[in-house]
Amino acid sequence: MSTTNHDHHIYVLMGVSGSGKSAVASEVAHQLHAAFLDGDFLHPRRNIEKMASGEPLNDDDRKPWLQALNDAAFAMQRTNKVSLIVCSALKKHYRDLLREGNPNLSFIYLKGDFDVIESRLKARKGHFFKTQMLVTPV
């Protein structure tokens, strides 16, 4: 018996912090009456504290977070016809981890002008991602 719901599709809106992922996904989810998950909510405390101190995450830091997102994507197959997940997913092997066991998953890469993204990050209050990490290579 297959555990995959082929009538359901998951779209992962990906991009750097400040690219507009959450704003776009929230509006699309509202219009489509789709399930929506902001991947920031699944970061372990250790990751949030590390980013809040201005330190970028490494692959080892991201692994449990990516597994939690993969598990969430699998669980979301039981919801509406469409689900949206927001996360950075900037490296191909991160996307491969998210896609593992979730064949009905597609990525939408949101890009933007550096200055626009930087101004959004500076204007954001209470978020753990620090503006100086925007220039950190992935």
PDB file of C-alpha atoms in Angstrom:
ATOM      1  CA  MET A   1       0.000   0.000   0.000  1.00  0.00           C
ATOM      2  CA  SER A   2       1.390   3.384  -1.019  1.00  0.00           C
ATOM      3  CA  THR A   3       1.525   6.177   1.547  1.00  0.00           C
ATOM      4  CA  THR A   4       1.804   8.877  -1.122  1.00  0.00           C
ATOM      5  CA  ASN A   5      -1.301  10.844  -2.053  1.00  0.00           C
ATOM      6  CA  HIS A   6      -0.910  11.464  -5.789  1.00  0.00           C
ATOM      7  CA  ASP A   7      -3.843  13.917  -5.741  1.00  0.00           C
ATOM      8  CA  HIS A   8      -1.869  16.252  -3.499  1.00  0.00           C
ATOM      9  CA  HIS A   9       1.003  18.548  -4.430  1.00  0.00           C
ATOM     10  CA  ILE A  10       3.470  20.396  -2.233  1.00  0.00           C
ATOM     11  CA  TYR A  11       5.178  23.569  -3.397  1.00  0.00           C
ATOM     12  CA  VAL A  12       8.301  24.663  -1.547  1.00  0.00           C
ATOM     13  CA  LEU A  13       8.946  28.381  -1.903  1.00  0.00           C
ATOM     14  CA  MET A  14      12.682  28.734  -1.517  1.00  0.00           C
ATOM     15  CA  GLY A  15      15.192  31.565  -1.470  1.00  0.00           C
ATOM     16  CA  VAL A  16      17.321  33.663   0.819  1.00  0.00           C
ATOM     17  CA  SER A  17      15.883  35.247   3.924  1.00  0.00           C
ATOM     18  CA  GLY A  18      14.014  38.405   2.930  1.00  0.00           C
ATOM     19  CA  SER A  19      13.196  37.243  -0.608  1.00  0.00           C
ATOM     20  CA  GLY A  20       9.460  37.351   0.112  1.00  0.00           C
ATOM     21  CA  LYS A  21       8.825  33.633   0.559  1.00  0.00           C
ATOM     22  CA  SER A  22       6.500  33.935   3.543  1.00  0.00           C
ATOM     23  CA  ALA A  23       4.539  36.881   2.146  1.00  0.00           C
ATOM     24  CA  VAL A  24       3.987  35.207  -1.222  1.00  0.00           C
ATOM     25  CA  ALA A  25       3.164  31.789   0.247  1.00  0.00           C
ATOM     26  CA  SER A  26       0.768  33.249   2.795  1.00  0.00           C
ATOM     27  CA  GLU A  27      -1.201  35.061   0.093  1.00  0.00           C
ATOM     28  CA  VAL A  28      -1.213  32.070  -2.278  1.00  0.00           C
ATOM     29  CA  ALA A  29      -2.290  29.745   0.547  1.00  0.00           C
ATOM     30  CA  HIS A  30      -5.117  32.139   1.415  1.00  0.00           C
ATOM     31  CA  GLN A  31      -6.297  32.336  -2.204  1.00  0.00           C
ATOM     32  CA  LEU A  32      -6.128  28.558  -2.715  1.00  0.00           C
ATOM     33  CA  HIS A  33      -7.319  27.557   0.767  1.00  0.00           C
ATOM     34  CA  ALA A  34      -4.089  25.571   0.969  1.00  0.00           C
ATOM     35  CA  ALA A  35      -2.108  24.385   3.970  1.00  0.00           C
ATOM     36  CA  PHE A  36       0.910  26.592   4.724  1.00  0.00           C
ATOM     37  CA  LEU A  37       3.998  25.940   6.836  1.00  0.00           C
ATOM     38  CA  ASP A  38       6.806  28.405   7.475  1.00  0.00           C
ATOM     39  CA  GLY A  39       9.931  26.282   7.863  1.00  0.00           C
ATOM     40  CA  ASP A  40      11.360  28.762  10.387  1.00  0.00           C
ATOM     41  CA  PHE A  41       8.990  27.270  12.967  1.00  0.00           C
ATOM     42  CA  LEU A  42      10.744  23.900  12.723  1.00  0.00           C
ATOM     43  CA  HIS A  43      14.278  25.121  13.436  1.00  0.00           C
ATOM     44  CA  PRO A  44      15.719  23.587  16.608  1.00  0.00           C
ATOM     45  CA  ARG A  45      16.405  26.061  19.407  1.00  0.00           C
ATOM     46  CA  ARG A  46      20.155  25.603  18.854  1.00  0.00           C
ATOM     47  CA  ASN A  47      19.841  26.810  15.229  1.00  0.00           C
ATOM     48  CA  ILE A  48      17.790  29.847  16.191  1.00  0.00           C
ATOM     49  CA  GLU A  49      20.271  30.821  18.884  1.00  0.00           C
ATOM     50  CA  LYS A  50      23.174  30.377  16.475  1.00  0.00           C
ATOM     51  CA  MET A  51      21.589  32.556  13.786  1.00  0.00           C
ATOM     52  CA  ALA A  52      20.474  35.140  16.351  1.00  0.00           C
ATOM     53  CA  SER A  53      24.119  35.526  17.351  1.00  0.00           C
ATOM     54  CA  GLY A  54      24.969  36.273  13.701  1.00  0.00           C
ATOM     55  CA  GLU A  55      26.522  32.888  12.997  1.00  0.00           C
ATOM     56  CA  PRO A  56      25.456  31.080   9.815  1.00  0.00           C
ATOM     57  CA  LEU A  57      24.287  27.481   9.961  1.00  0.00           C
ATOM     58  CA  ASN A  58      26.367  24.673   8.498  1.00  0.00           C
ATOM     59  CA  ASP A  59      25.136  21.472   6.857  1.00  0.00           C
ATOM     60  CA  ASP A  60      25.209  19.559  10.160  1.00  0.00           C
ATOM     61  CA  ASP A  61      23.045  22.247  11.795  1.00  0.00           C
ATOM     62  CA  ARG A  62      20.524  22.062   8.979  1.00  0.00           C
ATOM     63  CA  LYS A  63      20.190  18.266   8.858  1.00  0.00           C
ATOM     64  CA  PRO A  64      17.607  17.841  11.695  1.00  0.00           C
ATOM     65  CA  TRP A  65      15.692  20.863  10.396  1.00  0.00           C
ATOM     66  CA  LEU A  66      15.560  19.453   6.874  1.00  0.00           C
ATOM     67  CA  GLN A  67      14.400  16.092   8.246  1.00  0.00           C
ATOM     68  CA  ALA A  68      11.628  17.849  10.182  1.00  0.00           C
ATOM     69  CA  LEU A  69      10.583  19.647   6.982  1.00  0.00           C
ATOM     70  CA  ASN A  70      10.629  16.359   5.068  1.00  0.00           C
ATOM     71  CA  ASP A  71       8.423  14.764   7.730  1.00  0.00           C
ATOM     72  CA  ALA A  72       6.072  17.758   7.627  1.00  0.00           C
ATOM     73  CA  ALA A  73       5.805  17.515   3.834  1.00  0.00           C
ATOM     74  CA  PHE A  74       4.928  13.835   4.140  1.00  0.00           C
ATOM     75  CA  ALA A  75       2.263  14.603   6.765  1.00  0.00           C
ATOM     76  CA  MET A  76       0.806  17.473   4.709  1.00  0.00           C
ATOM     77  CA  GLN A  77      -0.149  15.030   1.947  1.00  0.00           C
ATOM     78  CA  ARG A  78      -3.249  14.232   3.983  1.00  0.00           C
ATOM     79  CA  THR A  79      -4.521  17.827   3.779  1.00  0.00           C
ATOM     80  CA  ASN A  80      -5.941  19.864   0.912  1.00  0.00           C
ATOM     81  CA  LYS A  81      -4.962  19.290  -2.716  1.00  0.00           C
ATOM     82  CA  VAL A  82      -2.134  21.824  -2.365  1.00  0.00           C
ATOM     83  CA  SER A  83       0.280  22.635   0.441  1.00  0.00           C
ATOM     84  CA  LEU A  84       2.952  25.318   0.625  1.00  0.00           C
ATOM     85  CA  ILE A  85       6.177  25.156   2.602  1.00  0.00           C
ATOM     86  CA  VAL A  86       8.588  28.054   2.983  1.00  0.00           C
ATOM     87  CA  CYS A  87      12.301  27.451   3.564  1.00  0.00           C
ATOM     88  CA  SER A  88      15.661  28.494   2.153  1.00  0.00           C
ATOM     89  CA  ALA A  89      16.634  25.143   0.511  1.00  0.00           C
ATOM     90  CA  LEU A  90      19.514  26.887  -1.253  1.00  0.00           C
ATOM     91  CA  LYS A  91      21.705  23.840  -1.884  1.00  0.00           C
ATOM     92  CA  LYS A  92      20.719  21.014  -4.204  1.00  0.00           C
ATOM     93  CA  HIS A  93      21.357  18.344  -1.571  1.00  0.00           C
ATOM     94  CA  TYR A  94      18.990  20.209   0.805  1.00  0.00           C
ATOM     95  CA  ARG A  95      16.290  20.021  -1.869  1.00  0.00           C
ATOM     96  CA  ASP A  96      17.099  16.351  -2.441  1.00  0.00           C
ATOM     97  CA  LEU A  97      16.573  15.682   1.289  1.00  0.00           C
ATOM     98  CA  LEU A  98      13.209  17.469   1.196  1.00  0.00           C
ATOM     99  CA  ARG A  99      12.125  15.572  -1.905  1.00  0.00           C
ATOM    100  CA  GLU A 100      13.081  12.148  -0.477  1.00  0.00           C
ATOM    101  CA  GLY A 101       9.872  10.122  -0.102  1.00  0.00           C
ATOM    102  CA  ASN A 102       7.797  13.089  -1.315  1.00  0.00           C
ATOM    103  CA  PRO A 103       7.467  12.645  -5.103  1.00  0.00           C
ATOM    104  CA  ASN A 104       4.710  15.261  -5.394  1.00  0.00           C
ATOM    105  CA  LEU A 105       6.965  18.122  -4.344  1.00  0.00           C
ATOM    106  CA  SER A 106       8.143  21.047  -6.502  1.00  0.00           C
ATOM    107  CA  PHE A 107      10.355  24.039  -5.789  1.00  0.00           C
ATOM    108  CA  ILE A 108       9.698  27.673  -6.629  1.00  0.00           C
ATOM    109  CA  TYR A 109      12.840  29.784  -6.284  1.00  0.00           C
ATOM    110  CA  LEU A 110      12.195  33.396  -5.294  1.00  0.00           C
ATOM    111  CA  LYS A 111      15.051  35.720  -6.165  1.00  0.00           C
ATOM    112  CA  GLY A 112      15.393  39.431  -5.650  1.00  0.00           C
ATOM    113  CA  ASP A 113      17.645  42.418  -5.886  1.00  0.00           C
ATOM    114  CA  PHE A 114      20.282  42.411  -3.121  1.00  0.00           C
ATOM    115  CA  ASP A 115      19.463  45.968  -1.991  1.00  0.00           C
ATOM    116  CA  VAL A 116      15.729  45.237  -1.791  1.00  0.00           C
ATOM    117  CA  ILE A 117      16.298  42.068   0.221  1.00  0.00           C
ATOM    118  CA  GLU A 118      18.771  43.818   2.516  1.00  0.00           C
ATOM    119  CA  SER A 119      16.285  46.636   3.201  1.00  0.00           C
ATOM    120  CA  ARG A 120      13.559  44.092   4.003  1.00  0.00           C
ATOM    121  CA  LEU A 121      15.849  42.341   6.477  1.00  0.00           C
ATOM    122  CA  LYS A 122      16.788  45.628   8.147  1.00  0.00           C
ATOM    123  CA  ALA A 123      13.109  46.564   8.500  1.00  0.00           C
ATOM    124  CA  ARG A 124      12.125  43.209   9.979  1.00  0.00           C
ATOM    125  CA  LYS A 125      11.711  43.178  13.746  1.00  0.00           C
ATOM    126  CA  GLY A 126      12.097  40.186  16.027  1.00  0.00           C
ATOM    127  CA  HIS A 127      13.454  37.731  13.476  1.00  0.00           C
ATOM    128  CA  PHE A 128      16.540  35.673  14.286  1.00  0.00           C
ATOM    129  CA  PHE A 129      18.165  35.956  10.835  1.00  0.00           C
ATOM    130  CA  LYS A 130      20.739  38.733  10.919  1.00  0.00           C
ATOM    131  CA  THR A 131      21.295  41.045   7.942  1.00  0.00           C
ATOM    132  CA  GLN A 132      25.062  40.422   7.901  1.00  0.00           C
ATOM    133  CA  MET A 133      24.390  36.730   7.151  1.00  0.00           C
ATOM    134  CA  LEU A 134      22.859  37.683   3.792  1.00  0.00           C
ATOM    135  CA  VAL A 135      26.327  37.958   2.259  1.00  0.00           C
ATOM    136  CA  THR A 136      27.470  34.618   3.691  1.00  0.00           C
ATOM    137  CA  PRO A 137      27.966  32.156   0.835  1.00  0.00           C
ATOM    138  CA  VAL A 138      25.779  29.054   0.941  1.00  0.00           C
TER     139      VAL A 138
END
